[in-house]
């Protein structure tokens, strides 16, 4: 899945997320579920196959790449990225 990275550090950033964005966040919890309904994918700094992000991503059939250290500082808003939930990779379009 390829889309625009949107760094979200907490609820104060929710309004910046647009349909088709790829969420890049430290983690998710149930309050984040509405974002995962419109996101094209999710990248988190923590979590695994049983984490909230993984479960909701599966429910909404979007790719998730979890447990990427420093993702919110290494990826930047408006960067086009490609994520592959099967291989667990995140690639910037200009890389």
GROMACS .gro file of N, CA and C in nm:
model
  285
    1UNK      N    1   0.085  -0.118   0.000
    1UNK     CA    2   0.000   0.000   0.000
    1UNK      C    3   0.089   0.123   0.000
    2UNK      N    4   0.061   0.215  -0.088
    2UNK     CA    5   0.134   0.341  -0.096
    2UNK      C    6   0.039   0.453  -0.060
    3UNK      N    7   0.087   0.546   0.022
    3UNK     CA    8   0.006   0.660   0.063
    3UNK      C    9   0.090   0.767   0.128
    4UNK      N   10   0.026   0.870   0.174
    4UNK     CA   11   0.093   0.983   0.238
    4UNK      C   12   0.106   0.957   0.386
    5UNK      N   13   0.228   0.971   0.438
    5UNK     CA   14   0.251   0.953   0.581
    5UNK      C   15   0.188   1.068   0.658
    6UNK      N   16   0.122   1.032   0.769
    6UNK     CA   17   0.064   1.133   0.857
    6UNK      C   18   0.107   1.095   0.998
    7UNK      N   19   0.200   1.173   1.056
    7UNK     CA   20   0.249   1.145   1.191
    7UNK      C   21   0.144   1.192   1.291
    8UNK      N   22   0.101   1.099   1.375
    8UNK     CA   23  -0.003   1.126   1.475
    8UNK      C   24   0.053   1.082   1.609
    9UNK      N   25   0.073   1.180   1.698
    9UNK     CA   26   0.129   1.148   1.829
    9UNK      C   27   0.024   1.136   1.939
   10UNK      N   28  -0.098   1.185   1.909
   10UNK     CA   29  -0.204   1.178   2.008
   10UNK      C   30  -0.333   1.235   1.952
   11UNK      N   31  -0.439   1.236   2.035
   11UNK     CA   32  -0.570   1.281   1.990
   11UNK      C   33  -0.570   1.423   1.930
   12UNK      N   34  -0.480   1.508   1.972
   12UNK     CA   35  -0.472   1.642   1.918
   12UNK      C   36  -0.438   1.646   1.770
   13UNK      N   37  -0.381   1.537   1.718
   13UNK     CA   38  -0.344   1.530   1.577
   13UNK      C   39  -0.450   1.464   1.490
   14UNK      N   40  -0.557   1.411   1.549
   14UNK     CA   41  -0.655   1.333   1.474
   14UNK      C   42  -0.715   1.411   1.357
   15UNK      N   43  -0.741   1.540   1.374
   15UNK     CA   44  -0.808   1.618   1.271
   15UNK      C   45  -0.723   1.634   1.145
   16UNK      N   46  -0.593   1.608   1.156
   16UNK     CA   47  -0.503   1.623   1.040
   16UNK      C   48  -0.505   1.501   0.948
   17UNK      N   49  -0.570   1.393   0.991
   17UNK     CA   50  -0.569   1.268   0.914
   17UNK      C   51  -0.681   1.272   0.810
   18UNK      N   52  -0.644   1.238   0.687
   18UNK     CA   53  -0.739   1.237   0.576
   18UNK      C   54  -0.754   1.094   0.523
   19UNK      N   55  -0.868   1.062   0.463
   19UNK     CA   56  -0.885   0.929   0.405
   19UNK      C   57  -0.769   0.895   0.311
   20UNK      N   58  -0.714   0.776   0.327
   20UNK     CA   59  -0.605   0.731   0.243
   20UNK      C   60  -0.467   0.756   0.300
   21UNK      N   61  -0.457   0.833   0.409
   21UNK     CA   62  -0.327   0.855   0.472
   21UNK      C   63  -0.280   0.727   0.539
   22UNK      N   64  -0.149   0.716   0.555
   22UNK     CA   65  -0.092   0.606   0.632
   22UNK      C   66  -0.052   0.664   0.768
   23UNK      N   67  -0.116   0.614   0.874
   23UNK     CA   68  -0.086   0.663   1.008
   23UNK      C   69   0.053   0.619   1.049
   24UNK      N   70   0.128   0.710   1.106
   24UNK     CA   71   0.259   0.680   1.165
   24UNK      C   72   0.249   0.730   1.308
   25UNK      N   73   0.251   0.637   1.405
   25UNK     CA   74   0.223   0.675   1.543
   25UNK      C   75   0.301   0.588   1.641
   26UNK      N   76   0.313   0.636   1.765
   26UNK     CA   77   0.384   0.556   1.865
   26UNK      C   78   0.311   0.424   1.896
   27UNK      N   79   0.177   0.430   1.900
   27UNK     CA   80   0.092   0.315   1.933
   27UNK      C   81  -0.050   0.356   1.901
   28UNK      N   82  -0.144   0.264   1.912
   28UNK     CA   83  -0.286   0.300   1.905
   28UNK      C   84  -0.357   0.238   2.024
   29UNK      N   85  -0.475   0.291   2.053
   29UNK     CA   86  -0.562   0.231   2.153
   29UNK      C   87  -0.705   0.248   2.103
   30UNK      N   88  -0.804   0.199   2.175
   30UNK     CA   89  -0.941   0.205   2.122
   30UNK      C   90  -0.988   0.344   2.079
   31UNK      N   91  -0.937   0.450   2.139
   31UNK     CA   92  -0.978   0.586   2.099
   31UNK      C   93  -0.935   0.617   1.956
   32UNK      N   94  -0.839   0.543   1.902
   32UNK     CA   95  -0.786   0.567   1.769
   32UNK      C   96  -0.865   0.494   1.660
   33UNK      N   97  -0.958   0.408   1.699
   33UNK     CA   98  -1.030   0.325   1.602
   33UNK      C   99  -1.092   0.405   1.488
   34UNK      N  100  -1.154   0.523   1.511
   34UNK     CA  101  -1.210   0.597   1.397
   34UNK      C  102  -1.105   0.634   1.292
   35UNK      N  103  -0.982   0.660   1.334
   35UNK     CA  104  -0.876   0.691   1.237
   35UNK      C  105  -0.843   0.570   1.152
   36UNK      N  106  -0.844   0.454   1.212
   36UNK     CA  107  -0.809   0.333   1.138
   36UNK      C  108  -0.918   0.295   1.038
   37UNK      N  109  -1.037   0.353   1.053
   37UNK     CA  110  -1.143   0.330   0.954
   37UNK      C  111  -1.117   0.405   0.824
   38UNK      N  112  -1.045   0.518   0.831
   38UNK     CA  113  -1.021   0.597   0.711
   38UNK      C  114  -0.878   0.585   0.659
   39UNK      N  115  -0.788   0.531   0.741
   39UNK     CA  116  -0.647   0.521   0.700
   39UNK      C  117  -0.628   0.409   0.598
   40UNK      N  118  -0.525   0.427   0.515
   40UNK     CA  119  -0.490   0.324   0.418
   40UNK      C  120  -0.396   0.221   0.478
   41UNK      N  121  -0.336   0.255   0.591
   41UNK     CA  122  -0.243   0.165   0.658
   41UNK      C  123  -0.195   0.229   0.787
   42UNK      N  124  -0.117   0.153   0.864
   42UNK     CA  125  -0.067   0.205   0.992
   42UNK      C  126   0.074   0.153   1.017
   43UNK      N  127   0.157   0.242   1.071
   43UNK     CA  128   0.293   0.208   1.115
   43UNK      C  129   0.302   0.252   1.260
   44UNK      N  130   0.343   0.162   1.350
   44UNK     CA  131   0.357   0.199   1.490
   44UNK      C  132   0.498   0.171   1.539
   45UNK      N  133   0.535   0.242   1.646
   45UNK     CA  134   0.667   0.222   1.707
   45UNK      C  135   0.668   0.101   1.801
   46UNK      N  136   0.552   0.070   1.856
   46UNK     CA  137   0.542  -0.045   1.947
   46UNK      C  138   0.429  -0.134   1.899
   47UNK      N  139   0.425  -0.254   1.953
   47UNK     CA  140   0.315  -0.343   1.920
   47UNK      C  141   0.360  -0.465   1.843
   48UNK      N  142   0.270  -0.558   1.835
   48UNK     CA  143   0.294  -0.683   1.765
   48UNK      C  144   0.162  -0.738   1.713
   49UNK      N  145   0.161  -0.866   1.681
   49UNK     CA  146   0.045  -0.926   1.615
   49UNK      C  147  -0.082  -0.923   1.701
   50UNK      N  148  -0.068  -0.910   1.831
   50UNK     CA  149  -0.185  -0.906   1.918
   50UNK      C  150  -0.217  -0.765   1.968
   51UNK      N  151  -0.148  -0.665   1.918
   51UNK     CA  152  -0.170  -0.527   1.963
   51UNK      C  153  -0.301  -0.472   1.905
   52UNK      N  154  -0.347  -0.364   1.964
   52UNK     CA  155  -0.470  -0.300   1.916
   52UNK      C  156  -0.459  -0.265   1.768
   53UNK      N  157  -0.348  -0.205   1.727
   53UNK     CA  158  -0.332  -0.165   1.587
   53UNK      C  159  -0.343  -0.286   1.494
   54UNK      N  160  -0.282  -0.396   1.532
   54UNK     CA  161  -0.285  -0.516   1.447
   54UNK      C  162  -0.427  -0.571   1.434
   55UNK      N  163  -0.497  -0.577   1.543
   55UNK     CA  164  -0.632  -0.633   1.543
   55UNK      C  165  -0.726  -0.546   1.459
   56UNK      N  166  -0.723  -0.415   1.481
   56UNK     CA  167  -0.813  -0.326   1.407
   56UNK      C  168  -0.773  -0.320   1.259
   57UNK      N  169  -0.644  -0.323   1.231
   57UNK     CA  170  -0.599  -0.324   1.091
   57UNK      C  171  -0.654  -0.448   1.019
   58UNK      N  172  -0.649  -0.562   1.085
   58UNK     CA  173  -0.706  -0.684   1.024
   58UNK      C  174  -0.856  -0.669   1.002
   59UNK      N  175  -0.926  -0.611   1.100
   59UNK     CA  176  -1.071  -0.592   1.087
   59UNK      C  177  -1.106  -0.505   0.967
   60UNK      N  178  -1.021  -0.406   0.939
   60UNK     CA  179  -1.048  -0.312   0.831
   60UNK      C  180  -0.970  -0.344   0.703
   61UNK      N  181  -0.900  -0.457   0.704
   61UNK     CA  182  -0.825  -0.505   0.587
   61UNK      C  183  -0.726  -0.401   0.535
   62UNK      N  184  -0.653  -0.338   0.629
   62UNK     CA  185  -0.547  -0.245   0.590
   62UNK      C  186  -0.414  -0.301   0.638
   63UNK      N  187  -0.305  -0.270   0.568
   63UNK     CA  188  -0.175  -0.321   0.611
   63UNK      C  189  -0.126  -0.250   0.737
   64UNK      N  190  -0.054  -0.325   0.820
   64UNK     CA  191   0.005  -0.270   0.942
   64UNK      C  192   0.149  -0.318   0.952
   65UNK      N  193   0.237  -0.224   0.982
   65UNK     CA  194   0.378  -0.256   1.009
   65UNK      C  195   0.403  -0.204   1.150
   66UNK      N  196   0.429  -0.294   1.243
   66UNK     CA  197   0.435  -0.260   1.384
   66UNK      C  198   0.574  -0.281   1.442
   67UNK      N  199   0.603  -0.206   1.548
   67UNK     CA  200   0.730  -0.222   1.617
   67UNK      C  201   0.848  -0.163   1.542
   68UNK      N  202   0.828  -0.047   1.476
   68UNK     CA  203   0.935   0.021   1.403
   68UNK      C  204   0.989   0.131   1.494
   69UNK      N  205   1.107   0.109   1.556
   69UNK     CA  206   1.161   0.209   1.649
   69UNK      C  207   1.177   0.346   1.582
   70UNK      N  208   1.138   0.450   1.655
   70UNK     CA  209   1.155   0.590   1.611
   70UNK      C  210   1.081   0.623   1.482
   71UNK      N  211   0.977   0.550   1.449
   71UNK     CA  212   0.903   0.575   1.324
   71UNK      C  213   0.853   0.719   1.317
   72UNK      N  214   0.808   0.775   1.430
   72UNK     CA  215   0.750   0.910   1.426
   72UNK      C  216   0.856   1.018   1.406
   73UNK      N  217   0.982   0.987   1.429
   73UNK     CA  218   1.087   1.085   1.402
   73UNK      C  219   1.158   1.058   1.271
   74UNK      N  220   1.155   0.934   1.225
   74UNK     CA  221   1.222   0.898   1.099
   74UNK      C  222   1.136   0.924   0.976
   75UNK      N  223   1.004   0.918   0.992
   75UNK     CA  224   0.912   0.945   0.882
   75UNK      C  225   0.848   1.081   0.906
   76UNK      N  226   0.817   1.151   0.798
   76UNK     CA  227   0.766   1.287   0.811
   76UNK      C  228   0.633   1.303   0.738
   77UNK      N  229   0.551   1.394   0.791
   77UNK     CA  230   0.423   1.426   0.727
   77UNK      C  231   0.443   1.454   0.579
   78UNK      N  232   0.345   1.411   0.501
   78UNK     CA  233   0.338   1.437   0.357
   78UNK      C  234   0.441   1.362   0.274
   79UNK      N  235   0.522   1.276   0.336
   79UNK     CA  236   0.612   1.190   0.260
   79UNK      C  237   0.532   1.075   0.204
   80UNK      N  238   0.552   1.041   0.078
   80UNK     CA  239   0.484   0.926   0.020
   80UNK      C  240   0.565   0.802   0.060
   81UNK      N  241   0.497   0.708   0.126
   81UNK     CA  242   0.562   0.585   0.169
   81UNK      C  243   0.484   0.464   0.120
   82UNK      N  244   0.554   0.353   0.111
   82UNK     CA  245   0.493   0.226   0.077
   82UNK      C  246   0.515   0.133   0.195
   83UNK      N  247   0.407   0.072   0.243
   83UNK     CA  248   0.419  -0.024   0.352
   83UNK      C  249   0.370  -0.160   0.304
   84UNK      N  250   0.436  -0.262   0.355
   84UNK     CA  251   0.398  -0.400   0.323
   84UNK      C  252   0.379  -0.474   0.453
   85UNK      N  253   0.255  -0.500   0.489
   85UNK     CA  254   0.224  -0.566   0.615
   85UNK      C  255   0.270  -0.710   0.618
   86UNK      N  256   0.287  -0.772   0.503
   86UNK     CA  257   0.331  -0.912   0.498
   86UNK      C  258   0.479  -0.924   0.531
   87UNK      N  259   0.560  -0.835   0.473
   87UNK     CA  260   0.705  -0.841   0.496
   87UNK      C  261   0.750  -0.751   0.610
   88UNK      N  262   0.661  -0.659   0.654
   88UNK     CA  263   0.696  -0.568   0.761
   88UNK      C  264   0.791  -0.458   0.720
   89UNK      N  265   0.778  -0.412   0.594
   89UNK     CA  266   0.870  -0.309   0.546
   89UNK      C  267   0.798  -0.177   0.523
   90UNK      N  268   0.875  -0.069   0.540
   90UNK     CA  269   0.830   0.067   0.513
   90UNK      C  270   0.937   0.130   0.424
   91UNK      N  271   0.896   0.183   0.309
   91UNK     CA  272   0.991   0.242   0.215
   91UNK      C  273   0.941   0.380   0.174
   92UNK      N  274   1.029   0.480   0.183
   92UNK     CA  275   0.994   0.614   0.135
   92UNK      C  276   1.000   0.612  -0.017
   93UNK      N  277   0.909   0.682  -0.081
   93UNK     CA  278   0.901   0.682  -0.227
   93UNK      C  279   1.030   0.733  -0.292
   94UNK      N  280   1.100   0.824  -0.222
   94UNK     CA  281   1.222   0.880  -0.280
   94UNK      C  282   1.348   0.803  -0.237
   95UNK      N  283   1.328   0.687  -0.172
   95UNK     CA  284   1.445   0.609  -0.124
   95UNK      C  285   1.504   0.527  -0.238
   0.00000   0.00000   0.00000
